[in-house]
Amino acid sequence: MRRWRFFAFFAWVMLVGMLIGGAAHCKAQAGSAARIRGPIDETSRVRLRGNVTAAAQPQWDRGEAPGSTQLTHMRLVLARSRAQQAALNRLEQELQETSSPNYHRWLTPEEFGRRFGPSDPDIAAVTGWLESHGFQVEPVAPGRVDIAFSGTASQVEEAFHTTVHAYDMHGQRFYSNTSDPEIPAALAPVVEGIAHLNTLSPRSSAVPGVPGRMDPATKRLTPMGNVNRARPAYNPNGGYLYLVAGDAATIYDTPNPKFNANATAGATYDGTGVTIGVTGTSLIKGTTVQNYRSKFLGDNVAPTITNLDGVTFTDGSNEPYLDVEIAGGLAPGATIHYYLANDLNTPIEHALTDNTIDILSFSYYECERLATTSDNAAINNFWQQAAAQGIAVTVATGDSGSANCDDPTNSSGQDNATAVKGLGVNAWASTPNNIAVGGTDVPALTQNFAAYSSDGGSAATYYRTALQYIPEAVWNDSSQFDNGLANNEPWGVGLSPYPANINGGGGGVSSCSTNNTGASLGSCVSGYAKPAWQSGAGVPADGARDLPDVSLMAGNGFEDATWLVCDDTMNLTTGLTNDCTVQSDGSFSFAAYGGTSTSAPAMAGILALVEQSTGGRLGQAAAQIYNLYNGSHAATIFHDITQGNNSVSCKQGSPN
């Protein structure tokens, strides 16, 4: 059985500090040589294989899209030469080897682009070709991993010699090319493929829990839904734990006595001097985050928000709130910088170009098998650039258990509790250049609530009620029960928020991996070999990239615990917004969430404490995590999760 790892981070902070130190930037090197030779001949073309999403199936085809259909933020993925790729692979290994002269000598975005991107003439040639077909080309980022452009369906069809159709897949409307695109052969040496020719978008890995209200008379955080009906085994004499910053600090044993009920004497870390980046597509209110922090952290710090596309505010946003608040809750002294745009690639690229963030938390998922070869390559390029710059990336593994190609809240099974698309993992989490963060839950809390949490909630302790570490199992709510309630029943009127589902921590084998013979297991242009650092007890010796790397609390209330979040959703019981605004009677309403969207920013916050203690960026810190897991102090650092699994119910005959 796979060991899902959970950290005792006080010990980890101390030990990693012995291994990690700061360093200067690499010496700049000359730019790469031009690879495009000769004129661009439109009659001499090559086909870019693997660039049609597997979701573009005939049964969902609704015919050719109108020529005026706008397709935005497509990305021409730039290819490295073999020598460049070999040099980058070697460098990124050396960046984490303490014996190497390149240890932690992080690159700037400009250095990365100069050493591992196409030359200026090549960039100009590709950009000019796109513009000659009427596309609007965005400025090329200094990292030179891709060229973003926008245009109409008719322009795509004319330039790439393909057609664009509309599709309806289980109620999801999207557009996609129907055949592999073609480009002039002269451009082929610097073009790997075209990403995002389809409009399938990554989805949030957040799973709602029962919202609540702070009772001013008792200072208790009280559920507004009928949790007894959600699970008949619920103990009405127990309680319900809404995790706030102090609870997380106590459970994870972070070295901060202001929040951790059991912190021992010694250095205190809160993430001061570290910047955590979060990306998304929804505008949030800084005042709502300040509401959270004033009640649960004791300060009034608002996040830094960079709105790249002029996104306007809409009610009902949740993902960015929980990312910003949970990351800040674990690292209250860190700067939180939220980048947003109309798509998720633009804010990532902007954050990498700014190069002011030290850690990036990403909480969205996209089925790796449904992504094209270029989609997967674009993701890997982002995270590879981040690793070279020293930016640690934490990514949620998703919330559909072992079937991450199915939407956990909108499966096409008849009872909404059956996966139909087979095994799958999150494309954003499966690269060797990020830390994949899975989910756990706390059945021990249900069994003996009083041993792990008090049933009160005092503002003097920032509403902390957790008493100690709570033993965990793999987070998996799927097929636990089917209470027969409709999926759209509102919370807070005595009904359950837990319909039958396939909710569980994402994880499994990457389909972009290569097996032991080096053959590709998926449709990726070049597969991910199993990282040299991914080994240890419980880690499959399969030659493939396996997920997750670590796991943290992701329960959404089934085991009586979930994360408290202040956001702009509506509380149907109180009629108030769950933004933690104090009412005239002293009460306030709040939201609750689980899912790996909560565990990824929690991990980002913990990494900020480590970085503060070491004084330098971490880069792809997975190597250190696995080294510590395999070391003599593992028992003092990790809680090895051996209970449970992430299996979900699958329809007979679904793909493997």
Coordinates of N, CA, C and O in Angstrom, one line a residue, residues 4-125:
W4 N 1.1 7.4 2.4 CA 0.7 8.9 2.2 C 1.3 9.6 3.4 O 1.0 9.3 4.6
R5 N 2.2 10.5 3.1 CA 3.1 11.1 4.2 C 2.4 12.4 4.7 O 2.0 13.2 4.0
F6 N 2.5 12.5 6.0 CA 2.0 13.7 6.7 C 3.1 14.2 7.7 O 3.7 13.3 8.3
F7 N 3.4 15.4 7.7 CA 4.6 15.9 8.4 C 4.4 16.4 9.8 O 3.4 17.0 10.1
A8 N 5.4 16.1 10.6 CA 5.6 16.9 11.9 C 6.6 17.9 11.6 O 7.8 17.7 11.6
F9 N 6.2 19.1 11.3 CA 7.0 20.1 10.6 C 8.0 20.8 11.5 O 9.0 21.3 11.0
F10 N 7.8 20.8 12.8 CA 8.8 21.4 13.6 C 10.1 20.7 13.5 O 11.2 21.3 13.3
A11 N 10.1 19.4 13.5 CA 11.3 18.6 13.3 C 11.9 18.8 11.9 O 13.1 18.9 11.7
W12 N 11.0 18.9 10.9 CA 11.4 19.0 9.5 C 12.1 20.3 9.3 O 13.2 20.4 8.6
V13 N 11.6 21.4 9.8 CA 12.2 22.7 9.7 C 13.6 22.7 10.3 O 14.6 23.2 9.7
M14 N 13.8 22.0 11.4 CA 15.2 22.0 12.0 C 16.1 21.2 11.1 O 17.3 21.6 10.9
L15 N 15.7 20.0 10.6 CA 16.6 19.2 9.8 C 16.9 19.7 8.5 O 18.0 19.7 8.0
V16 N 15.9 20.2 7.8 CA 16.1 20.8 6.4 C 17.0 22.0 6.5 O 17.8 22.2 5.6
G17 N 17.0 22.7 7.6 CA 17.9 23.8 7.7 C 19.3 23.4 7.7 O 20.2 24.2 7.3
M18 N 19.7 22.2 8.0 CA 21.0 21.7 7.9 C 21.4 21.4 6.5 O 22.6 21.3 6.1
L19 N 20.4 21.2 5.6 CA 20.7 20.8 4.3 C 20.6 21.9 3.2 O 21.2 21.7 2.1
I20 N 19.9 22.9 3.5 CA 19.6 23.9 2.5 C 20.2 25.3 2.8 O 20.1 25.7 4.0
G21 N 20.8 25.9 1.9 CA 21.3 27.2 2.1 C 21.1 28.1 0.9 O 20.8 27.6 -0.2
G22 N 21.3 29.4 1.0 CA 21.2 30.3 -0.1 C 22.4 30.3 -1.0 O 23.5 29.8 -0.7
A23 N 22.2 30.8 -2.2 CA 23.4 30.9 -3.2 C 23.1 32.0 -4.2 O 22.0 32.5 -4.3
A24 N 24.1 32.4 -4.9 CA 24.0 33.4 -5.9 C 23.5 32.9 -7.2 O 23.4 31.6 -7.4
H25 N 23.1 33.8 -8.1 CA 22.7 33.3 -9.4 C 23.8 32.7 -10.3 O 25.0 33.0 -10.1
C26 N 23.4 31.9 -11.2 CA 24.4 31.3 -12.2 C 24.9 32.4 -13.0 O 24.3 33.5 -13.3
K27 N 26.1 32.2 -13.5 CA 26.7 33.2 -14.4 C 26.0 33.1 -15.7 O 25.7 32.1 -16.3
A28 N 25.7 34.3 -16.3 CA 25.0 34.4 -17.6 C 25.8 33.7 -18.7 O 27.0 33.8 -18.7
Q29 N 25.1 33.1 -19.6 CA 25.8 32.5 -20.7 C 25.2 33.1 -22.0 O 24.2 33.7 -22.1
A30 N 25.9 32.8 -23.1 CA 25.5 33.4 -24.4 C 24.2 32.8 -24.9 O 23.9 31.7 -24.5
G31 N 23.5 33.5 -25.7 CA 22.2 33.0 -26.2 C 22.4 31.9 -27.2 O 23.5 31.6 -27.7
S32 N 21.3 31.1 -27.4 CA 21.3 30.0 -28.2 C 21.4 30.3 -29.7 O 21.0 31.4 -30.1
A33 N 21.9 29.4 -30.5 CA 22.0 29.6 -32.0 C 20.7 29.5 -32.6 O 19.8 28.7 -32.2
A34 N 20.5 30.2 -33.8 CA 19.2 30.1 -34.5 C 19.1 28.7 -35.1 O 20.1 28.1 -35.6
R35 N 17.8 28.2 -35.1 CA 17.6 26.8 -35.6 C 16.6 26.9 -36.8 O 16.4 25.9 -37.5
I36 N 16.0 28.0 -37.1 CA 15.2 28.2 -38.3 C 16.1 28.6 -39.4 O 16.6 29.7 -39.4
R37 N 16.2 27.8 -40.4 CA 17.0 28.1 -41.6 C 16.2 28.2 -42.9 O 15.5 27.3 -43.1
G38 N 16.4 29.2 -43.6 CA 15.7 29.3 -44.9 C 14.4 29.9 -44.8 O 13.9 30.2 -43.7
P39 N 13.7 30.2 -45.9 CA 12.4 30.8 -45.9 C 11.3 29.9 -45.4 O 11.4 28.7 -45.4
I40 N 10.2 30.5 -44.9 CA 9.0 29.8 -44.4 C 8.1 29.5 -45.6 O 7.5 30.4 -46.2
D41 N 8.0 28.3 -46.0 CA 7.3 27.8 -47.2 C 6.0 27.2 -46.7 O 5.9 26.2 -46.1
E42 N 4.8 27.9 -47.0 CA 3.5 27.4 -46.6 C 3.1 26.1 -47.2 O 2.2 25.4 -46.7
T43 N 3.7 25.8 -48.3 CA 3.4 24.5 -49.1 C 4.1 23.3 -48.5 O 3.8 22.2 -48.9
S44 N 5.2 23.5 -47.8 CA 6.0 22.4 -47.2 C 5.7 22.4 -45.7 O 6.2 23.2 -44.9
R45 N 4.8 21.4 -45.3 CA 4.3 21.4 -43.9 C 4.6 20.1 -43.2 O 4.8 19.1 -43.8
V46 N 4.6 20.2 -41.8 CA 4.7 19.0 -41.0 C 3.5 19.0 -40.0 O 2.9 20.0 -39.7
R47 N 3.1 17.8 -39.7 CA 1.9 17.6 -38.7 C 2.5 17.5 -37.3 O 3.4 16.7 -37.1
L48 N 1.8 18.2 -36.4 CA 2.2 18.1 -35.0 C 1.4 17.0 -34.3 O 0.2 17.3 -34.0
R49 N 1.9 15.9 -34.0 CA 1.2 14.7 -33.5 C 0.8 14.9 -32.1 O 1.5 15.6 -31.3
G50 N -0.3 14.3 -31.7 CA -0.8 14.3 -30.3 C -1.4 15.6 -29.9 O -1.4 15.9 -28.7
N51 N -1.9 16.4 -30.8 CA -2.5 17.7 -30.4 C -4.0 17.8 -30.5 O -4.5 18.9 -30.8
V52 N -4.7 16.7 -30.4 CA -6.1 16.7 -30.3 C -6.5 16.1 -29.0 O -6.1 15.0 -28.7
T53 N -7.3 16.8 -28.2 CA -7.7 16.2 -26.9 C -8.5 14.9 -27.1 O -9.4 14.8 -28.0
A54 N -8.3 14.0 -26.2 CA -9.1 12.7 -26.2 C -10.6 13.0 -25.9 O -11.4 12.1 -26.1
A55 N -10.9 14.2 -25.4 CA -12.3 14.5 -25.1 C -13.1 14.8 -26.4 O -14.3 14.8 -26.4
A56 N -12.4 15.0 -27.5 CA -13.1 15.4 -28.8 C -13.6 14.1 -29.5 O -13.0 13.7 -30.5
Q57 N -14.6 13.5 -28.9 CA -15.1 12.2 -29.3 C -16.3 12.5 -30.3 O -17.1 13.4 -30.1
P58 N -16.5 11.6 -31.3 CA -17.6 11.8 -32.2 C -19.0 11.9 -31.5 O -19.9 12.6 -32.0
Q59 N -19.2 11.1 -30.5 CA -20.6 11.1 -29.8 C -20.9 12.4 -29.2 O -22.1 12.7 -28.9
W60 N -19.9 13.3 -29.0 CA -20.1 14.6 -28.3 C -20.0 15.7 -29.3 O -20.2 16.9 -29.0
D61 N -19.7 15.4 -30.6 CA -19.5 16.4 -31.6 C -20.8 17.1 -32.0 O -21.8 16.4 -32.4
R62 N -20.9 18.4 -32.0 CA -22.1 19.1 -32.4 C -21.8 20.0 -33.6 O -22.6 20.9 -33.9
G63 N -20.8 19.6 -34.4 CA -20.6 20.3 -35.7 C -19.6 21.4 -35.6 O -19.1 21.8 -34.5
E64 N -19.3 21.9 -36.8 CA -18.2 22.9 -36.9 C -18.6 24.2 -36.2 O -19.8 24.7 -36.3
A65 N -17.6 24.8 -35.5 CA -17.9 26.1 -34.8 C -18.0 27.2 -35.8 O -17.4 27.2 -36.8
P66 N -18.8 28.2 -35.4 CA -18.8 29.4 -36.3 C -17.4 30.0 -36.4 O -16.7 30.0 -35.5
G67 N -17.1 30.5 -37.6 CA -15.8 31.0 -37.9 C -15.4 32.2 -37.0 O -14.2 32.4 -36.8
S68 N -16.4 32.9 -36.5 CA -16.1 34.0 -35.6 C -15.8 33.7 -34.2 O -15.5 34.5 -33.3
T69 N -15.9 32.4 -33.8 CA -15.7 32.0 -32.4 C -14.3 32.4 -32.0 O -13.3 32.1 -32.6
Q70 N -14.3 33.1 -30.8 CA -13.0 33.6 -30.3 C -12.3 32.5 -29.5 O -12.9 31.8 -28.6
L71 N -11.0 32.2 -29.9 CA -10.2 31.3 -29.1 C -9.0 32.1 -28.6 O -8.2 32.6 -29.3
T72 N -9.0 32.2 -27.3 CA -8.0 33.1 -26.6 C -6.9 32.3 -25.9 O -7.1 31.2 -25.5
H73 N -5.8 33.0 -25.7 CA -4.6 32.4 -24.9 C -4.2 31.1 -25.4 O -3.8 30.2 -24.5
M74 N -4.3 30.8 -26.7 CA -3.6 29.6 -27.2 C -2.1 29.8 -27.0 O -1.6 30.9 -27.0
R75 N -1.4 28.7 -27.0 CA 0.1 28.8 -26.8 C 0.9 27.9 -27.7 O 0.7 26.7 -27.7
L76 N 1.7 28.5 -28.5 CA 2.7 27.7 -29.3 C 3.8 27.4 -28.4 O 4.6 28.2 -27.9
V77 N 3.9 26.1 -28.1 CA 5.0 25.6 -27.2 C 6.3 25.5 -27.9 O 6.4 24.8 -28.9
L78 N 7.3 26.2 -27.4 CA 8.6 26.2 -28.0 C 9.5 25.0 -27.6 O 9.5 24.6 -26.4
A79 N 10.1 24.5 -28.6 CA 11.0 23.3 -28.3 C 12.4 23.6 -28.0 O 12.9 24.6 -28.6
R80 N 13.0 22.9 -27.2 CA 14.5 23.0 -26.9 C 15.2 22.1 -27.9 O 14.7 21.0 -28.3
S81 N 16.5 22.4 -28.2 CA 17.3 21.5 -28.9 C 17.7 20.3 -27.9 O 17.5 20.4 -26.7
R82 N 18.1 19.2 -28.4 CA 18.5 18.1 -27.6 C 19.6 18.5 -26.6 O 19.6 18.1 -25.4
A83 N 20.5 19.3 -27.1 CA 21.6 19.8 -26.2 C 21.1 20.6 -25.1 O 21.5 20.5 -23.9
Q84 N 20.1 21.5 -25.4 CA 19.6 22.4 -24.4 C 18.8 21.6 -23.3 O 18.9 21.8 -22.1
Q85 N 18.0 20.6 -23.8 CA 17.2 19.8 -22.8 C 18.1 19.0 -21.9 O 17.9 18.9 -20.7
A86 N 19.2 18.4 -22.5 CA 20.1 17.7 -21.7 C 20.8 18.5 -20.7 O 21.0 18.2 -19.5
A87 N 21.2 19.8 -21.1 CA 21.8 20.7 -20.2 C 20.9 21.1 -19.1 O 21.3 21.3 -17.9
L88 N 19.6 21.4 -19.4 CA 18.6 21.8 -18.4 C 18.4 20.6 -17.4 O 18.3 20.9 -16.2
N89 N 18.2 19.4 -17.9 CA 18.0 18.3 -17.0 C 19.2 18.1 -16.0 O 19.0 17.9 -14.8
R90 N 20.4 18.3 -16.6 CA 21.6 18.2 -15.7 C 21.7 19.3 -14.7 O 22.0 19.1 -13.5
L91 N 21.3 20.5 -15.1 CA 21.4 21.6 -14.2 C 20.4 21.5 -13.1 O 20.7 21.7 -11.9
E92 N 19.2 21.0 -13.4 CA 18.1 21.0 -12.3 C 18.4 19.8 -11.3 O 18.0 19.9 -10.2
Q93 N 19.2 18.9 -11.7 CA 19.7 17.9 -10.8 C 20.8 18.5 -9.9 O 20.8 18.3 -8.7
E94 N 21.7 19.2 -10.5 CA 22.8 19.8 -9.8 C 22.3 20.9 -8.8 O 22.9 21.1 -7.7
L95 N 21.2 21.6 -9.1 CA 20.6 22.6 -8.3 C 20.2 22.1 -6.9 O 20.2 22.8 -5.9
Q96 N 20.0 20.7 -6.8 CA 19.6 20.1 -5.5 C 20.6 19.2 -5.0 O 20.4 18.6 -4.0
E97 N 21.8 19.2 -5.6 CA 22.9 18.3 -5.0 C 23.9 19.2 -4.3 O 24.5 20.1 -4.8
T98 N 24.0 19.0 -3.0 CA 24.9 19.8 -2.1 C 26.3 19.8 -2.5 O 27.1 20.7 -2.2
S99 N 26.7 18.7 -3.2 CA 28.1 18.6 -3.6 C 28.4 19.3 -4.9 O 29.6 19.4 -5.3
S100 N 27.4 19.8 -5.6 CA 27.6 20.4 -6.9 C 27.9 21.9 -6.8 O 27.3 22.6 -5.9
P101 N 28.8 22.5 -7.6 CA 29.0 23.9 -7.6 C 27.8 24.7 -8.0 O 27.8 25.9 -7.8
N102 N 26.8 24.1 -8.6 CA 25.6 24.7 -9.0 C 24.5 24.6 -8.0 O 23.3 25.0 -8.2
Y103 N 24.8 24.1 -6.8 CA 23.8 23.9 -5.8 C 23.1 25.2 -5.4 O 23.8 26.2 -5.0
H104 N 21.8 25.3 -5.6 CA 21.0 26.4 -5.3 C 21.5 27.7 -6.0 O 21.2 28.8 -5.5
R105 N 22.1 27.6 -7.1 CA 22.5 28.8 -7.9 C 21.3 29.1 -8.9 O 21.4 28.7 -10.1
W106 N 20.3 29.7 -8.4 CA 19.0 29.8 -9.2 C 19.2 30.8 -10.3 O 20.0 31.7 -10.3
L107 N 18.5 30.5 -11.4 CA 18.5 31.4 -12.6 C 17.5 32.5 -12.5 O 16.5 32.3 -11.8
T108 N 17.7 33.6 -13.2 CA 16.6 34.6 -13.4 C 15.8 34.1 -14.6 O 16.3 33.3 -15.4
P109 N 14.6 34.7 -14.8 CA 13.9 34.3 -16.0 C 14.6 34.6 -17.3 O 14.6 33.8 -18.3
E110 N 15.3 35.7 -17.3 CA 16.1 36.1 -18.5 C 17.2 35.1 -18.8 O 17.5 34.7 -19.9
E111 N 17.9 34.6 -17.7 CA 19.0 33.6 -17.9 C 18.4 32.3 -18.4 O 19.0 31.6 -19.2
F112 N 17.2 31.9 -17.8 CA 16.6 30.7 -18.2 C 16.3 30.8 -19.7 O 16.5 29.8 -20.5
G113 N 15.7 31.9 -20.2 CA 15.3 32.0 -21.6 C 16.5 32.0 -22.5 O 16.5 31.4 -23.6
R114 N 17.6 32.7 -22.1 CA 18.8 32.8 -22.9 C 19.4 31.4 -23.1 O 19.9 31.1 -24.2
R115 N 19.5 30.7 -22.0 CA 20.2 29.4 -22.1 C 19.3 28.3 -22.7 O 19.9 27.4 -23.3
F116 N 18.0 28.3 -22.4 CA 17.2 27.1 -22.8 C 16.0 27.5 -23.7 O 15.2 26.6 -24.0
G117 N 16.0 28.7 -24.2 CA 14.9 29.1 -25.2 C 15.5 29.3 -26.6 O 16.7 29.3 -26.8
P118 N 14.6 29.5 -27.5 CA 15.0 29.8 -28.9 C 15.7 31.1 -29.0 O 15.6 32.0 -28.1
S119 N 16.5 31.3 -30.0 CA 17.2 32.6 -30.3 C 16.2 33.7 -30.6 O 15.0 33.5 -31.0
D120 N 16.7 34.9 -30.6 CA 15.9 36.1 -31.0 C 15.4 36.0 -32.4 O 14.2 36.2 -32.7
P121 N 16.2 35.6 -33.4 CA 15.7 35.4 -34.7 C 14.6 34.4 -34.9 O 13.7 34.5 -35.6
D122 N 14.8 33.3 -34.1 CA 13.8 32.2 -34.1 C 12.4 32.7 -33.6 O 11.4 32.5 -34.1
I123 N 12.5 33.4 -32.4 CA 11.3 34.0 -31.8 C 10.6 35.0 -32.8 O 9.4 35.0 -33.0
A124 N 11.4 35.8 -33.5 CA 10.9 36.8 -34.4 C 10.2 36.1 -35.6 O 9.2 36.5 -36.1
A125 N 10.8 35.0 -36.1 CA 10.3 34.3 -37.2 C 8.9 33.6 -36.9 O 8.0 33.7 -37.7

